[in-house]
XYZ file of C-alpha atoms in Angstrom:
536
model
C 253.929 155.531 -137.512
C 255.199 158.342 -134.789
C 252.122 159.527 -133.702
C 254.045 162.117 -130.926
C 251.723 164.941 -130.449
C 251.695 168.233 -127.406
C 248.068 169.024 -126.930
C 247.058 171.923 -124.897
C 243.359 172.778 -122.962
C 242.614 175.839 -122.368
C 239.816 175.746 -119.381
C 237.465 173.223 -118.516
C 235.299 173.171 -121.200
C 237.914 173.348 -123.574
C 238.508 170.437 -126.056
C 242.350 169.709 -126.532
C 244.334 171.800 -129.497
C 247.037 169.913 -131.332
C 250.257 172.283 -130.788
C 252.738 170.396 -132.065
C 252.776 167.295 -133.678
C 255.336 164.402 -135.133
C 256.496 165.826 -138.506
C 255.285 169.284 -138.122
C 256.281 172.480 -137.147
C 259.053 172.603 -133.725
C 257.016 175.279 -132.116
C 253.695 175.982 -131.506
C 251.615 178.897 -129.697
C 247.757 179.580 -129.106
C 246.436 183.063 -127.729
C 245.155 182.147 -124.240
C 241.883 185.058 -123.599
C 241.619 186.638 -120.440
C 238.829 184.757 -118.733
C 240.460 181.186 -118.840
C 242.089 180.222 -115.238
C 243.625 177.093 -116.248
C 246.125 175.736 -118.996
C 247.185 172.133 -119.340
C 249.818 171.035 -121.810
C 250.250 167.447 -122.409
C 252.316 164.955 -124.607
C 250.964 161.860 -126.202
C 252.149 159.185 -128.044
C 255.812 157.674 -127.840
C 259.170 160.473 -126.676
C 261.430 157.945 -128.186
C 264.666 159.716 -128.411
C 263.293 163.463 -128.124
C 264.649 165.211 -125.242
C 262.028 167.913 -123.927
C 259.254 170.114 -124.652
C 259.541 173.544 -123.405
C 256.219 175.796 -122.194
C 256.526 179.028 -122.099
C 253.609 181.265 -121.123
C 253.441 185.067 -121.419
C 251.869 188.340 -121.638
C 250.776 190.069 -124.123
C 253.391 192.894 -123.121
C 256.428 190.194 -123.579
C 256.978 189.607 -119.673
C 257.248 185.970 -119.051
C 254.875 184.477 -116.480
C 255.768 180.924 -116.437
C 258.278 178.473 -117.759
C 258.171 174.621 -117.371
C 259.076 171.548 -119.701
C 257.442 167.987 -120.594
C 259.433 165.474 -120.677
C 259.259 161.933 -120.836
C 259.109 161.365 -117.403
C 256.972 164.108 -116.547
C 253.960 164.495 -119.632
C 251.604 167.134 -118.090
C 252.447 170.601 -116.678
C 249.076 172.733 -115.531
C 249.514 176.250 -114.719
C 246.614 178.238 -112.257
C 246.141 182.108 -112.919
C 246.809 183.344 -109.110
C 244.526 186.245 -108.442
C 246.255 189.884 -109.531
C 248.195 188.189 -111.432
C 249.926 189.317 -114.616
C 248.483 188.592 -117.833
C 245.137 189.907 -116.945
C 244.942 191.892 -120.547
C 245.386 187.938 -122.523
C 248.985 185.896 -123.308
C 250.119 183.344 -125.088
C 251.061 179.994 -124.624
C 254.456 178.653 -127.034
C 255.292 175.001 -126.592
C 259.068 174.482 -128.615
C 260.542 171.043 -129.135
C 263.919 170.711 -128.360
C 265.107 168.242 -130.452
C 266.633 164.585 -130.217
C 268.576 163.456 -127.274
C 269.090 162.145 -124.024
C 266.203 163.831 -121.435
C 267.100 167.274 -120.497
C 266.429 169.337 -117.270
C 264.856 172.418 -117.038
C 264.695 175.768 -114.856
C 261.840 177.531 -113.631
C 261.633 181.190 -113.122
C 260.793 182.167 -109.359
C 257.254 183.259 -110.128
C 256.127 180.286 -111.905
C 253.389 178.481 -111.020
C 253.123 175.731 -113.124
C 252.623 171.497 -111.737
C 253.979 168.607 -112.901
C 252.123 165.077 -113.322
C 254.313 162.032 -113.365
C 253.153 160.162 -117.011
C 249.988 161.568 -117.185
C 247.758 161.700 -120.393
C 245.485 164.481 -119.407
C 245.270 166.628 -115.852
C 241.684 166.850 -113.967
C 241.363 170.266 -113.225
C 239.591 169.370 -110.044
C 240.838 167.154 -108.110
C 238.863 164.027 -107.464
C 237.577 163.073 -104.535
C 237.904 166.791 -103.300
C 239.880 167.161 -99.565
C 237.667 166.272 -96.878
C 237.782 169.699 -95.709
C 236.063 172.853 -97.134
C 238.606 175.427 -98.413
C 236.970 178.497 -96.349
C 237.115 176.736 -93.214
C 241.215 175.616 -94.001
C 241.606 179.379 -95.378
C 240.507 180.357 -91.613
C 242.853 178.237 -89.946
C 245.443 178.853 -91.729
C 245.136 182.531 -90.962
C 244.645 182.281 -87.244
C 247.415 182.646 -84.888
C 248.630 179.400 -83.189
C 249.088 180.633 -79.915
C 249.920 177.550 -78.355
C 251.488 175.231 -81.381
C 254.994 174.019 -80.541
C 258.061 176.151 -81.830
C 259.301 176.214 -85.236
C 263.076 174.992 -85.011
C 263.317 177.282 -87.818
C 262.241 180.735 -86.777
C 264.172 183.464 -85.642
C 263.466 183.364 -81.358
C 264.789 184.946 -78.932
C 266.781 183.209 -76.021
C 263.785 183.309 -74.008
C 261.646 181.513 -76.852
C 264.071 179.158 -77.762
C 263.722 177.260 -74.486
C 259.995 176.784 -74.616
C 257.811 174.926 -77.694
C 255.373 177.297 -77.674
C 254.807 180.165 -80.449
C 252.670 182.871 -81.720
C 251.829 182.798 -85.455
C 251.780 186.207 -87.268
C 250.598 187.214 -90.314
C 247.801 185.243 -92.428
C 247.804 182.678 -95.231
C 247.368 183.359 -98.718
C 242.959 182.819 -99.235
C 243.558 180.653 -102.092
C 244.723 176.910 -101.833
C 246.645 175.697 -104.932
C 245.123 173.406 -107.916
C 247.370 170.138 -107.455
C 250.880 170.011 -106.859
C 252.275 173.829 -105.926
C 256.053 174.476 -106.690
C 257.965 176.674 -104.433
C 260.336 179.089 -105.160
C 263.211 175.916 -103.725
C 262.048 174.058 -107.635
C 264.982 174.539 -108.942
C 266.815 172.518 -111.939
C 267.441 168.933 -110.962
C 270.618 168.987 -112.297
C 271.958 172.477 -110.648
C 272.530 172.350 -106.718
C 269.804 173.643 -104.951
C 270.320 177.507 -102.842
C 268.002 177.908 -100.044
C 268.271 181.808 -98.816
C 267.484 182.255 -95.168
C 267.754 185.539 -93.444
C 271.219 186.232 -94.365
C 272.281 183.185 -94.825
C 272.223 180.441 -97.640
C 271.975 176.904 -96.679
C 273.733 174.685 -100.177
C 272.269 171.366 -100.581
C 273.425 168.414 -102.594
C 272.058 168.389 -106.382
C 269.183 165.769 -106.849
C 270.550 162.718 -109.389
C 267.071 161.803 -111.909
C 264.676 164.679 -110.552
C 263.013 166.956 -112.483
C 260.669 168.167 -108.947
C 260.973 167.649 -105.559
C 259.453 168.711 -103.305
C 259.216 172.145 -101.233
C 261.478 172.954 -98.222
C 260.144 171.767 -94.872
C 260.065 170.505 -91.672
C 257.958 168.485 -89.129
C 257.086 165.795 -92.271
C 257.043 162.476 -92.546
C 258.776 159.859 -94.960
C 257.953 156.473 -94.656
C 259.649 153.692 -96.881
C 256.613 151.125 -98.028
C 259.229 148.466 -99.986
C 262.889 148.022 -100.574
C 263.022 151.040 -103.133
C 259.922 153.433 -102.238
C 259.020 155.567 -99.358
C 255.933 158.466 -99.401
C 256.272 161.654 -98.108
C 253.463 163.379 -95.708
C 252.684 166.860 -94.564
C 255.507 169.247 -93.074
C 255.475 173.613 -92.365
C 257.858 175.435 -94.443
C 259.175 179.177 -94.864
C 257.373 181.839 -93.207
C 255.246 179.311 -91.514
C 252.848 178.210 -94.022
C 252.117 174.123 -93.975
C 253.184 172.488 -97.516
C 250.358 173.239 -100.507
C 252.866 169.821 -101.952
C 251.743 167.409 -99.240
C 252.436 164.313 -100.201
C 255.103 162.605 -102.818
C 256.685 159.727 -103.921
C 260.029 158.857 -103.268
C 261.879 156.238 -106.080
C 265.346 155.362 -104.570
C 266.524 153.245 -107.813
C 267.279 156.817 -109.123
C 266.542 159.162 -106.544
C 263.863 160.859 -108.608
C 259.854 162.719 -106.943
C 256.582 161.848 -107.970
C 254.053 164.186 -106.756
C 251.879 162.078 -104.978
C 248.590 163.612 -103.672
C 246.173 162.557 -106.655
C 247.319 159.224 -106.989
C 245.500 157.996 -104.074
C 241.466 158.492 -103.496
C 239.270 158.638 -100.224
C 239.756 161.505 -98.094
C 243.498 162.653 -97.588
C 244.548 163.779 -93.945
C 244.428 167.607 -93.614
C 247.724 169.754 -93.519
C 249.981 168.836 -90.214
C 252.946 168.432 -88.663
C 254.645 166.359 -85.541
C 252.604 163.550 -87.275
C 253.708 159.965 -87.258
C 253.272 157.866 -90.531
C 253.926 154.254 -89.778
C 254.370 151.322 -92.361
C 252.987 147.868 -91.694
C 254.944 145.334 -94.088
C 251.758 142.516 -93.752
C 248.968 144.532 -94.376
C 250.654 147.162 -96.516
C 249.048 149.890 -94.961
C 250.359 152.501 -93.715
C 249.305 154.786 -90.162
C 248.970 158.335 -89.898
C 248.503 159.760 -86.557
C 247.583 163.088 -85.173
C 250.025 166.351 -85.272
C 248.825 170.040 -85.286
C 248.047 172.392 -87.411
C 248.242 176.010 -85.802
C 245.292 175.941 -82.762
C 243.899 172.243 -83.952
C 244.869 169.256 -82.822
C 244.857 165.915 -84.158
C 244.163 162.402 -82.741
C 243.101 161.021 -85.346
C 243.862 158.148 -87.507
C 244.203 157.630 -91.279
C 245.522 154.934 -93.495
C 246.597 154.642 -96.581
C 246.344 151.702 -98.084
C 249.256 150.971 -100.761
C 248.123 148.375 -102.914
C 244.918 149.863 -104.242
C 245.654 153.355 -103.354
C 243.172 154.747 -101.669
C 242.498 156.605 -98.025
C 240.645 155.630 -95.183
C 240.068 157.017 -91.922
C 239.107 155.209 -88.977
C 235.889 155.566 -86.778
C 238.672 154.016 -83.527
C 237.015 153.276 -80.165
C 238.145 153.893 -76.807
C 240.156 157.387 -76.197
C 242.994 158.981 -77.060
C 244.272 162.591 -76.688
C 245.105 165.102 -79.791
C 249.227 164.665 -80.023
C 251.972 165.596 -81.552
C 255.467 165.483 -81.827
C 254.998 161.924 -80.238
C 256.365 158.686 -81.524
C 255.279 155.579 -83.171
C 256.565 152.613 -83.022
C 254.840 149.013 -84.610
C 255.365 145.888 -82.551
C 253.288 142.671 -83.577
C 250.837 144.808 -85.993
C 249.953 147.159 -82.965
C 251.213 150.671 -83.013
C 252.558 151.690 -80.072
C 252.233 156.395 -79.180
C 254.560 157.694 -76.893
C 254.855 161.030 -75.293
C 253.950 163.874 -77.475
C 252.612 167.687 -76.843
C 248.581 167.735 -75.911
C 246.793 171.023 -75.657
C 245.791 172.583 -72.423
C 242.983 175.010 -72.437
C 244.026 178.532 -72.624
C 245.976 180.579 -70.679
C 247.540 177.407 -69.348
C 250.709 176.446 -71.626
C 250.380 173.014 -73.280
C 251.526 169.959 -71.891
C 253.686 166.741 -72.358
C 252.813 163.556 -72.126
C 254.493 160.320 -70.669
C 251.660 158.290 -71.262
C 251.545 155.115 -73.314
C 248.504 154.223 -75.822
C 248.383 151.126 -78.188
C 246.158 151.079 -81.077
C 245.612 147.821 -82.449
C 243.986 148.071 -86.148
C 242.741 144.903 -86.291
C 239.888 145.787 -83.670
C 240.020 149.194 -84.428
C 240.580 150.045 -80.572
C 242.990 152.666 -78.374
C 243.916 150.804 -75.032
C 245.968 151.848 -72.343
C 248.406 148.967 -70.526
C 249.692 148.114 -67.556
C 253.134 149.140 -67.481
C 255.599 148.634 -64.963
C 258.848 150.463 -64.151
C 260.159 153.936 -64.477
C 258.755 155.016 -67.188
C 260.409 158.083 -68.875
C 259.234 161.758 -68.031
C 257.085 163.282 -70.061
C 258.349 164.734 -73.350
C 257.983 164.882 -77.104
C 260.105 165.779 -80.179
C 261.920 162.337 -79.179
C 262.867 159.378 -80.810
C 261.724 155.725 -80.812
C 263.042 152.144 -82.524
C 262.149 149.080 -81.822
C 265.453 146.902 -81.178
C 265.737 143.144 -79.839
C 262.213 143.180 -78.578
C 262.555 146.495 -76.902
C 261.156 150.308 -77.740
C 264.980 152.168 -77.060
C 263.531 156.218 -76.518
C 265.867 158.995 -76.415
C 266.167 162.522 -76.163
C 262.958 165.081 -76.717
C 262.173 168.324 -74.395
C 259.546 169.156 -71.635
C 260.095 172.990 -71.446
C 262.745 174.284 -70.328
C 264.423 170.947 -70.265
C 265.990 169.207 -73.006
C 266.730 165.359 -72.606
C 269.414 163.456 -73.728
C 268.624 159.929 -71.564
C 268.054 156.783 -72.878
C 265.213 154.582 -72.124
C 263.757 150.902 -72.950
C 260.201 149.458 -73.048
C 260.536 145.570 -72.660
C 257.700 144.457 -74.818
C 257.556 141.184 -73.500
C 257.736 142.210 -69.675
C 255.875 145.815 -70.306
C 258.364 146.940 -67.965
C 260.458 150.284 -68.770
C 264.269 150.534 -67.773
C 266.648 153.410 -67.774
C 269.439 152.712 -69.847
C 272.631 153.125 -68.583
C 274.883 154.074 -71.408
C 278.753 154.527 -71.883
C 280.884 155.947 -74.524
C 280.746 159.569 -75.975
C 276.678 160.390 -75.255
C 274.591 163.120 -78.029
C 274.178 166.182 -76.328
C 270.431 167.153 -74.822
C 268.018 167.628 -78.160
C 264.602 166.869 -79.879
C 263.600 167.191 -83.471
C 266.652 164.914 -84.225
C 266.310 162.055 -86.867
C 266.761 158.443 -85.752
C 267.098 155.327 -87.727
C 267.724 151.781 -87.299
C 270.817 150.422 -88.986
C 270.986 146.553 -88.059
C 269.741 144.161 -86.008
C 271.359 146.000 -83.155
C 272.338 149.482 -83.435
C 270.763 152.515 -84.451
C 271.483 156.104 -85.685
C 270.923 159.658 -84.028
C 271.467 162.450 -86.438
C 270.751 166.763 -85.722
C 268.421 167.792 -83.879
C 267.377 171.439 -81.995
C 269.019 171.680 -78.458
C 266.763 174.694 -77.337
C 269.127 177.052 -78.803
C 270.141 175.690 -82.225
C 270.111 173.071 -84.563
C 272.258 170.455 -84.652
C 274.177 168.771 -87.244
C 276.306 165.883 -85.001
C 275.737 161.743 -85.611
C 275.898 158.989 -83.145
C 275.417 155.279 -82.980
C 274.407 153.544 -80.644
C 274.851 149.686 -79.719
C 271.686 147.849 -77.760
C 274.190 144.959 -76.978
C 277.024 146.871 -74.864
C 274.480 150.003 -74.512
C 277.515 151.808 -75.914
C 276.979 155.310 -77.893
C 279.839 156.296 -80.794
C 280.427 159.241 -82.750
C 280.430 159.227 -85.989
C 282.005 161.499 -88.327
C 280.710 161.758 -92.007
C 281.351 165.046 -93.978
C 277.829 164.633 -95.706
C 275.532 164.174 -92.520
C 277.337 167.003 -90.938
C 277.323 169.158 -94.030
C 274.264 171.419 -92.619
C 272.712 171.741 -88.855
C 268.962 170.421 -89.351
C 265.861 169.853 -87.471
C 262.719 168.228 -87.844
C 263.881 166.621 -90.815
C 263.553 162.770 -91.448
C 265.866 159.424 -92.098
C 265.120 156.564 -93.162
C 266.733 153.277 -94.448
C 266.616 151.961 -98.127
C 267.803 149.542 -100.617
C 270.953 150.869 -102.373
C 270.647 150.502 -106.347
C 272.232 148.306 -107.669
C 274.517 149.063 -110.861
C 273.159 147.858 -114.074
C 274.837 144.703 -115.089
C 276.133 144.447 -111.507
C 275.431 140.360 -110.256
C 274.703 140.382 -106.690
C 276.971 138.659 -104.151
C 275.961 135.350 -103.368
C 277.854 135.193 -100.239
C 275.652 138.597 -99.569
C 272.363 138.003 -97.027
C 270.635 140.812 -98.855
C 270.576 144.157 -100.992
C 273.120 146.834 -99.746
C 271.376 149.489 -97.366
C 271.744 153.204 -97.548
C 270.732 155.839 -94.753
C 268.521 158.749 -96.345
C 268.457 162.612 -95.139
C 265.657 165.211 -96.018
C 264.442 167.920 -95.221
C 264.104 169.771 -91.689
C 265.420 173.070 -91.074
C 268.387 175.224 -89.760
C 266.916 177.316 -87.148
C 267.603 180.526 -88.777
C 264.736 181.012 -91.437
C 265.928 178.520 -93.439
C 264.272 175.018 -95.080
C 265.756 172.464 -97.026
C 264.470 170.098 -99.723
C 267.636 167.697 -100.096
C 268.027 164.323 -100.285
C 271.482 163.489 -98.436
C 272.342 159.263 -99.131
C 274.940 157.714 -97.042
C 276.024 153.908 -97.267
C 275.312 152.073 -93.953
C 278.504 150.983 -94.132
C 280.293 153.485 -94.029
C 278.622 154.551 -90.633
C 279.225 151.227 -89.041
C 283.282 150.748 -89.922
């Protein structure tokens, strides 16, 4: 028996109203009064070959105030009346099936503000456990002006601006922090390309394959893979300087396709930030987030996130180590190992960079300092780090007014830093570019902000002859970005497709998102390139 049914509640005290059921009627509606603040719609029981749900909400006037879809990859939309709001005089809520067939897509109108659950049978309207902060006390920091919180590679500066990280915030953030999973204005159709308006300018990015969401347009995020096919998304500041009300997501590479991500793990989540690091360790499947900034605060603090029973944890670390961001992270032997990085300075004295080198070692719980010998590199942040060959290779970053483009090596076996001496055609002076590691001796510098503007150039280079190569590839250099991330992945494999025997392992593909253009502009795309193709 098909026992397909779209169930709606209408507040919290609500009990769930059959709309639509297997059988019946192919549209459904229920008068939603005044007073209620929150509206979940959910589907239960088997999609089989149905194709979408559509959930439309609107005033009693006629004007549309939301419009969203349940599918079977997505079962629970929940919409949150945002104060002054339309619909203040009642509306109604219409739920329509849309017949048999493969699984549609669907568009959102700019001023929706419904969420999506991934396969969800009923929403909490409450998150559980609550954020470790309390909303009035976020509400107030978001609203303050970061006088001293490194430059935006996205905002409109003037010459003078551009060649210092430092930046005044104006304006204040909306009181109100979103129920869930906010979409932006960037949710577009999964199946449409994606049309990011900055200042003037629009900023194309490539259509998502399997996605129904994604997530907002941003910057200064993380996105760390966790196995062969997953990575998780953290944090990041998008358009007009606000920090991400959609956190945290799930990245599937078999399809390309975002879960929203925030709810599925408990303990206390890390509070809004950006120039974080989020480092994976493969043996203890945990992965690392450390400090960043978040207007005036600064973090130096530690959480994990544990990805086999889902669930946060922050750590009560001994010794000392400063707030930082825009620092890197690298893992060597289970011990994470923070370079660099922006620290704050107390007012009116500008903030500084660091060239100082802490390890944290999880096991014990402990920050230590070591001895290191050689020339280390000068201070900086917005670099890059990758652990190659038993060495940390660090390039590029910016110590205002200077922007770096030199190449050094931490010997972790001596504890000894080198300068590299490199040949071949060298990246130009930036930070904020994207790095990733490519083989067993060569990695990948993509973008980047020189001081002036982003970048949108790629280089590899080669530990073994220390020689850097340009590399052209129509896709990487489709858009100048900053801030943004790459990482490496498993490539899918194509159903029915046997895997080479002579082949050592699964074919690896470089992924793009995010960052931003320097002009206003923020992008939410997922750019894939095949390794190969970059190492011909």
């Amino acid at each position: 028996m098909d026992d397909f049914s779209v169930y709606a509640l209408l507040g919290v005290s609500d009990p769930p109203r059959r709309l639509l059921s297997a059988g019946g009627k192919r549209q459904g509606s229920v008068a939603v009064a005044p007073h209620i603040h929150q509206v979940v719609v959910f589907a239960h029981g088997a999609w089989r070959r149905r194709r979408d749900v559509t959930v439309e909400l609107s005033a009693t006037d006629g004007q549309p105030v939301a419009v969203g879809a349940l599918t079977p990859h997505h079962k629970c939309l929940l919409w949150d009346r945002w104060e002054g709001e339309v619909g203040k005089e009642g509306s109604t809520l219409t739920v329509t099936l849309e017949g048999d067939g493969p699984v549609g897509t669907f568009k959102r109108s700019a001023m929706s503000p419904l969420f999506s659950l991934q396969n969800s049978t009923a929403a909490p309207l409450v998150r559980d456990p609550p954020r470790k902060r309390k909303r009035g006390q976020e509400d107030a920091r978001d609203g303050r002006a970061g006088e001293r919180e490194n430059v935006c590679p996205n905002g409109s500066v003037s010459d003078t601006a551009a060649a210092t990280p430092h930046r005044k915030v104006r304006g204040k953030a909306r009181g109100r922090q979103a129920c869930l999973f906010a979409q932006s204005e960037e949710h577009t159709s999964a199946s449409a390309p994606q049309t990011h308006k900055a200042k003037g300018k629009q900023c194309r990015a490539p259509a998502q394959t399997a996605s129904l969401v994604i997530p907002s347009g941003r910057w200064g995020q993380t996105l760390c893979p966790i196995d062969p096919q997953t990575a998780i998304l953290i944090g990041g500041q998008g358009s007009r300087m606000q920090f991400c009300r959609d956190p945290m997501w799930k990245l599937c590479a078999e399809d390309m396709s975002w879960v929203p991500a925030e709810t599925l793990a408990g303990g206390p989540t890390p509070e809004a930030r950006i120039g974080h690091t989020a480092t994976f360790d493969p043996e203890s499947k945990r992965i690392y987030v450390f400090g960043g900034s978040k207007n005036k605060k600064w973090f130096n603090d530690v959480h994990i996130l544990d990805t086999q029973s889902w669930r946060w944890t922050m750590v009560e670390a001994q010794g000392k180590v400063p707030p930082l961001a825009y620092h890197s992270c690298s893992l060597f032997r289970g011990e994470l190992f923070v370079l660099g990085g922006v620290f704050p300075r107390p007012h009116p004295e500008p903030d500084g960079c660091s060239d100082a080198l802490y390890i944290f070692n999880p096991e014990m719980a402990i920050w230590y300092q070591p001895i290191v010998n050689g020339h280390r590199p000068a201070p900086r942040s917005g670099h890059s780090a990758c652990v190659l060959q038993g060495k940390i290779f660090v390039f590029g970053g910016w110590d205002t007014p200077v922007c770096f483009n030199d190449m050094h090596a931490l010997d972790l076996g001596l504890m000894e830093f080198l300068a590299v001496n490199t040949s071949g055609p060298s990246p130009s002076p930036r930070s904020w570019h994207g790095c990733a590691v490519l083989s067993e001796s060569k990695f990948l510098v993509h973008g980047g902000y020189s001081g002036n503007a982003a970048l949108n150039d790629t280089f590899v280079f080669n530990a073994e002859t220390s020689c850097w190569s340009a590399v052209v590839n129509t896709q990487l250099s489709a858009a100048p970005r900053a801030g943004h991330s790459i990482i490496t992945m498993a490539k899918p494999s194509k159903q029915g497709s046997a895997v080479d025997e002579e082949q050592e392992g699964p074919e690896q593909t470089l992924l793009v998102f995010g960052g931003g253009d320097n002009e206003g502009g923020f992008f939410s795309d997922l750019t894939t390139v095949a390794i190969d193709e970059l190492l011909h």
